[in-house]
PDB file of C-alpha atoms in Angstrom:
ATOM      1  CA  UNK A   1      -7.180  31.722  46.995  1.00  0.00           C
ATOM      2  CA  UNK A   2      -4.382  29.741  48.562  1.00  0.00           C
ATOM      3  CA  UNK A   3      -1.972  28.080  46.113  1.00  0.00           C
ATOM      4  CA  UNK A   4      -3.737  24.755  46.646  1.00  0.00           C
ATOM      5  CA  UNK A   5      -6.975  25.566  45.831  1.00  0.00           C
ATOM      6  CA  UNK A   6      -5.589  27.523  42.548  1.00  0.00           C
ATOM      7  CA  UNK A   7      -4.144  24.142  41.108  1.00  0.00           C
ATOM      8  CA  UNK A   8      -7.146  22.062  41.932  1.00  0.00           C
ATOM      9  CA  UNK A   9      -9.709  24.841  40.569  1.00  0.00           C
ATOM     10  CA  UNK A  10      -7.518  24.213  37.283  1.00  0.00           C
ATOM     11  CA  UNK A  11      -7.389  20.595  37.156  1.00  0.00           C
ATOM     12  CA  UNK A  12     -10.057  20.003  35.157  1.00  0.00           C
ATOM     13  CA  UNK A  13     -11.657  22.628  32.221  1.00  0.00           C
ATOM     14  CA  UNK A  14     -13.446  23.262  29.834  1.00  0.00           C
ATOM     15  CA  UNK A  15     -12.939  24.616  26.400  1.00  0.00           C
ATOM     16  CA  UNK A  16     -13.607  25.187  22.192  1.00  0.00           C
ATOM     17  CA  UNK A  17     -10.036  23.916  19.777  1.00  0.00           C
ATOM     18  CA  UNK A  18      -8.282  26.089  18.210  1.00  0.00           C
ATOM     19  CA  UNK A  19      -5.820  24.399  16.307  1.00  0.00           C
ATOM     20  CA  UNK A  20      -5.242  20.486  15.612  1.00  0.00           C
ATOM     21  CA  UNK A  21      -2.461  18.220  14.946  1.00  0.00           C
ATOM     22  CA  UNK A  22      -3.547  15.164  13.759  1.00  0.00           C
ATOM     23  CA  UNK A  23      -0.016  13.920  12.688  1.00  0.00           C
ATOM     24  CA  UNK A  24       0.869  13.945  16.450  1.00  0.00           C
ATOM     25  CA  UNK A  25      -2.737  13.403  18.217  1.00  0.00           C
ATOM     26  CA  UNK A  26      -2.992  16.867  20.352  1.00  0.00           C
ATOM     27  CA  UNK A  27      -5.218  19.993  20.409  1.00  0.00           C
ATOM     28  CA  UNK A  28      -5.038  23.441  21.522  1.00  0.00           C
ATOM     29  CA  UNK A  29      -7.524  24.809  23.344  1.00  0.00           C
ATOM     30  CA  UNK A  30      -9.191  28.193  24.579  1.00  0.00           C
ATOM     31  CA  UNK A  31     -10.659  27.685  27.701  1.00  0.00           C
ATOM     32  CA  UNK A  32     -13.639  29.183  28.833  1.00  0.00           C
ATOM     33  CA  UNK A  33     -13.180  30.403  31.924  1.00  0.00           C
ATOM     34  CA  UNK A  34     -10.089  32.752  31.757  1.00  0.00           C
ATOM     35  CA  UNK A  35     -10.246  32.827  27.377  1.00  0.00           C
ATOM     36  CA  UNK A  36      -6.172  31.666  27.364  1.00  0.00           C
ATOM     37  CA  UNK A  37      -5.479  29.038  25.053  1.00  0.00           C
ATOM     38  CA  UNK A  38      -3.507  26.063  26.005  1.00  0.00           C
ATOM     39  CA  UNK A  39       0.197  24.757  24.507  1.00  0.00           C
ATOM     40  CA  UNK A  40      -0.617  21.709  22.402  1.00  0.00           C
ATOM     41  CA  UNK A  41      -2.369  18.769  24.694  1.00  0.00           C
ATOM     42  CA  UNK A  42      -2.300  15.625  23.832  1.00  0.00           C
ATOM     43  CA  UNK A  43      -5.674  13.569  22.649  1.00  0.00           C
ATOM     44  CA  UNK A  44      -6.516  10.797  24.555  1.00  0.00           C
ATOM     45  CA  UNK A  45      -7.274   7.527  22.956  1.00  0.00           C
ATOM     46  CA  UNK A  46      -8.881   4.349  23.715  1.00  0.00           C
ATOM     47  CA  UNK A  47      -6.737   1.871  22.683  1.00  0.00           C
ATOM     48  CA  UNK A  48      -8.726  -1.312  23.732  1.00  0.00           C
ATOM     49  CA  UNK A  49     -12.318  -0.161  22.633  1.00  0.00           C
ATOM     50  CA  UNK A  50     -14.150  -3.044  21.437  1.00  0.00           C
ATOM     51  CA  UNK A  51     -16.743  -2.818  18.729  1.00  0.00           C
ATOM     52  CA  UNK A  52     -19.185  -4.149  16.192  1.00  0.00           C
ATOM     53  CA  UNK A  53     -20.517  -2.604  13.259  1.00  0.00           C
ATOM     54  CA  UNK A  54     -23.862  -4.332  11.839  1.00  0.00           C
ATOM     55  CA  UNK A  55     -25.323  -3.129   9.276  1.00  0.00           C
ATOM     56  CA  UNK A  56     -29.254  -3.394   9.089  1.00  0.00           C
ATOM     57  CA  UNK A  57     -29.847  -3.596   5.748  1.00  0.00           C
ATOM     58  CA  UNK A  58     -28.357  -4.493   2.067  1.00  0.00           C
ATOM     59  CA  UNK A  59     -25.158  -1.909   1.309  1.00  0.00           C
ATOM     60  CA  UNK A  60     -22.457  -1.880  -1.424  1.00  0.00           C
ATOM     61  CA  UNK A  61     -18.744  -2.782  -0.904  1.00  0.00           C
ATOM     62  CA  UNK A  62     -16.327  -0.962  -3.196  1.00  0.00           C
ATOM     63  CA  UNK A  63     -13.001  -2.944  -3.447  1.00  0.00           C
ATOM     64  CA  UNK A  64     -10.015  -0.599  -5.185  1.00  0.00           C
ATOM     65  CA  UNK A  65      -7.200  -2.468  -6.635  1.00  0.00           C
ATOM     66  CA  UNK A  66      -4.236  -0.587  -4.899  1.00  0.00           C
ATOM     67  CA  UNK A  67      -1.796  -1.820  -7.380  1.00  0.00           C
ATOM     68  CA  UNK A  68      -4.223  -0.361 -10.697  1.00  0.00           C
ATOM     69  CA  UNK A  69      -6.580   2.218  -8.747  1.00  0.00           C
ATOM     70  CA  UNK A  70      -9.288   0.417 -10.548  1.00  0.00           C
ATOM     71  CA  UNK A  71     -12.335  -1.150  -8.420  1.00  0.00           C
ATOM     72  CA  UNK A  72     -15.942  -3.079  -8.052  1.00  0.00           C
ATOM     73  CA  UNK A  73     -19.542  -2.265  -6.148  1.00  0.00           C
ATOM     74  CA  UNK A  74     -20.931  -5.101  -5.207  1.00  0.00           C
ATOM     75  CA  UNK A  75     -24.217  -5.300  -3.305  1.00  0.00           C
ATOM     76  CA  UNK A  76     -24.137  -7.764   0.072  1.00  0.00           C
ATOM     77  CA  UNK A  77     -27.016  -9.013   2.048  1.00  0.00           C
ATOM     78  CA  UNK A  78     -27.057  -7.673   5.535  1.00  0.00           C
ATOM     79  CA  UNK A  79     -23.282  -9.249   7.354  1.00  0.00           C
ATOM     80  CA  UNK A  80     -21.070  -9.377   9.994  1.00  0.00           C
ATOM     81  CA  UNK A  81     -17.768  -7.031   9.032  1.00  0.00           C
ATOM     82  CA  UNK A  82     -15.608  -7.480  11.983  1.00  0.00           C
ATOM     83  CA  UNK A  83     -13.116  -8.861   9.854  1.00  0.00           C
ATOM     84  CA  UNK A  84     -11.219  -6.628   8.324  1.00  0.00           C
ATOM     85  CA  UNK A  85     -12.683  -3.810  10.246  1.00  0.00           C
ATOM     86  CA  UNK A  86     -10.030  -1.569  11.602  1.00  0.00           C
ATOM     87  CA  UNK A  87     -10.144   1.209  14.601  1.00  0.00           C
ATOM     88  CA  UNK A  88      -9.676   4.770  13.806  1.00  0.00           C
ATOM     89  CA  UNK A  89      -8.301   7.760  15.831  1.00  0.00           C
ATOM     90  CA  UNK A  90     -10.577  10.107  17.625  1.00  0.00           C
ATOM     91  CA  UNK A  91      -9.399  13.851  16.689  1.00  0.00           C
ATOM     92  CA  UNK A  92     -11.579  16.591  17.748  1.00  0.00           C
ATOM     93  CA  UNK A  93     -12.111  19.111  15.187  1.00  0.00           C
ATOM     94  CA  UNK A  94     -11.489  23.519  15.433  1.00  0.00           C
ATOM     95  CA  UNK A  95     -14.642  25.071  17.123  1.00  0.00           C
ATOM     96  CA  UNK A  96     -15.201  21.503  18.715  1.00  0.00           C
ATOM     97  CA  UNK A  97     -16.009  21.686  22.516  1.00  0.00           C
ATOM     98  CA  UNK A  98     -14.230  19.604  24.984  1.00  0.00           C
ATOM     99  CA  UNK A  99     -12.982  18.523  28.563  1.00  0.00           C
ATOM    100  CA  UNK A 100      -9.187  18.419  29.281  1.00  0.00           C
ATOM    101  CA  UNK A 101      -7.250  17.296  32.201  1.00  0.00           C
ATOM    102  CA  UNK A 102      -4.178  18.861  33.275  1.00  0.00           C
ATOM    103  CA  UNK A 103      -1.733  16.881  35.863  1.00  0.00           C
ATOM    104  CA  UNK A 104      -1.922  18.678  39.504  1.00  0.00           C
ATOM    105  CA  UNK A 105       1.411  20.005  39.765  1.00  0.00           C
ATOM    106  CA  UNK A 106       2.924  23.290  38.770  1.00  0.00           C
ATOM    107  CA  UNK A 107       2.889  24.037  34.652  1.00  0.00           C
ATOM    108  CA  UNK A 108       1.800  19.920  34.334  1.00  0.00           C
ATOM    109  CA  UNK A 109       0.493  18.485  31.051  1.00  0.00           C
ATOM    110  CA  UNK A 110      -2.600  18.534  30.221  1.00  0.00           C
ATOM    111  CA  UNK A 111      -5.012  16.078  27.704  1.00  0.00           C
ATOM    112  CA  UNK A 112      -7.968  16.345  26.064  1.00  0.00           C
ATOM    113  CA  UNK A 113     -10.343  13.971  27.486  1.00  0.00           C
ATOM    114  CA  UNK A 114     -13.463  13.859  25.051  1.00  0.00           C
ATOM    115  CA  UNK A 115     -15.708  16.044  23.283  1.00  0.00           C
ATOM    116  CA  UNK A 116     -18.949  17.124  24.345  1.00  0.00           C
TER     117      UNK A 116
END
């Protein structure tokens, strides 16, 4: 195989985590073709995601007092909560499977795309 077709047939893989960093947002990851497992990759995130969470029917809110710890259940008809909704990071978890992309040139960096 010429040098070429080495780098593209590496390009993209996939593979099952070994090892997390959540503080940073990268993986390590044992691929399946060859069994190595990867330096740390970083996670990719979607930054501009939109979304809308609607519940369908009546749920509880519980509302802790940061300053006392102490807090309330109340029960809510069925509502909008965009506000105050907040987006959360994507981490894949150890044993998770996954598809990374590594950049084509020689010892490039790589990401974790998704899970699947």
């Amino acid at each position: 195989m010429d040098e070429l077709q080495n780098i593209l047939s590496r390009l993209v893989q996939t593979g099952t985590v070994t090892a997390v960093d959540s503080a940073k947002r990268r993986a390590r990851v044992k691929f399946k073709d060859t069994g190595i497992i990867s330096d740390w990759l970083y996670v990719i995130q979607h930054y501009g995601a939109n979304f809308y969470i609607k519940p369908d029917a009546k749920h509880t809110h519980e509302i802790t007092d940061t300053f006392t710890g102490g807090g309330t259940a109340s029960e809510f008809p069925d509502h909008d909560h965009l506000p105050g909704s907040h987006l959360t990071y994507w981490m894949p978890k150890v044993n998770d499977r996954v598809l990374c992309l590594y950049l084509p040139v020689f010892n490039g960096d790589g990401f974790v795309l998704g899970g699947f």
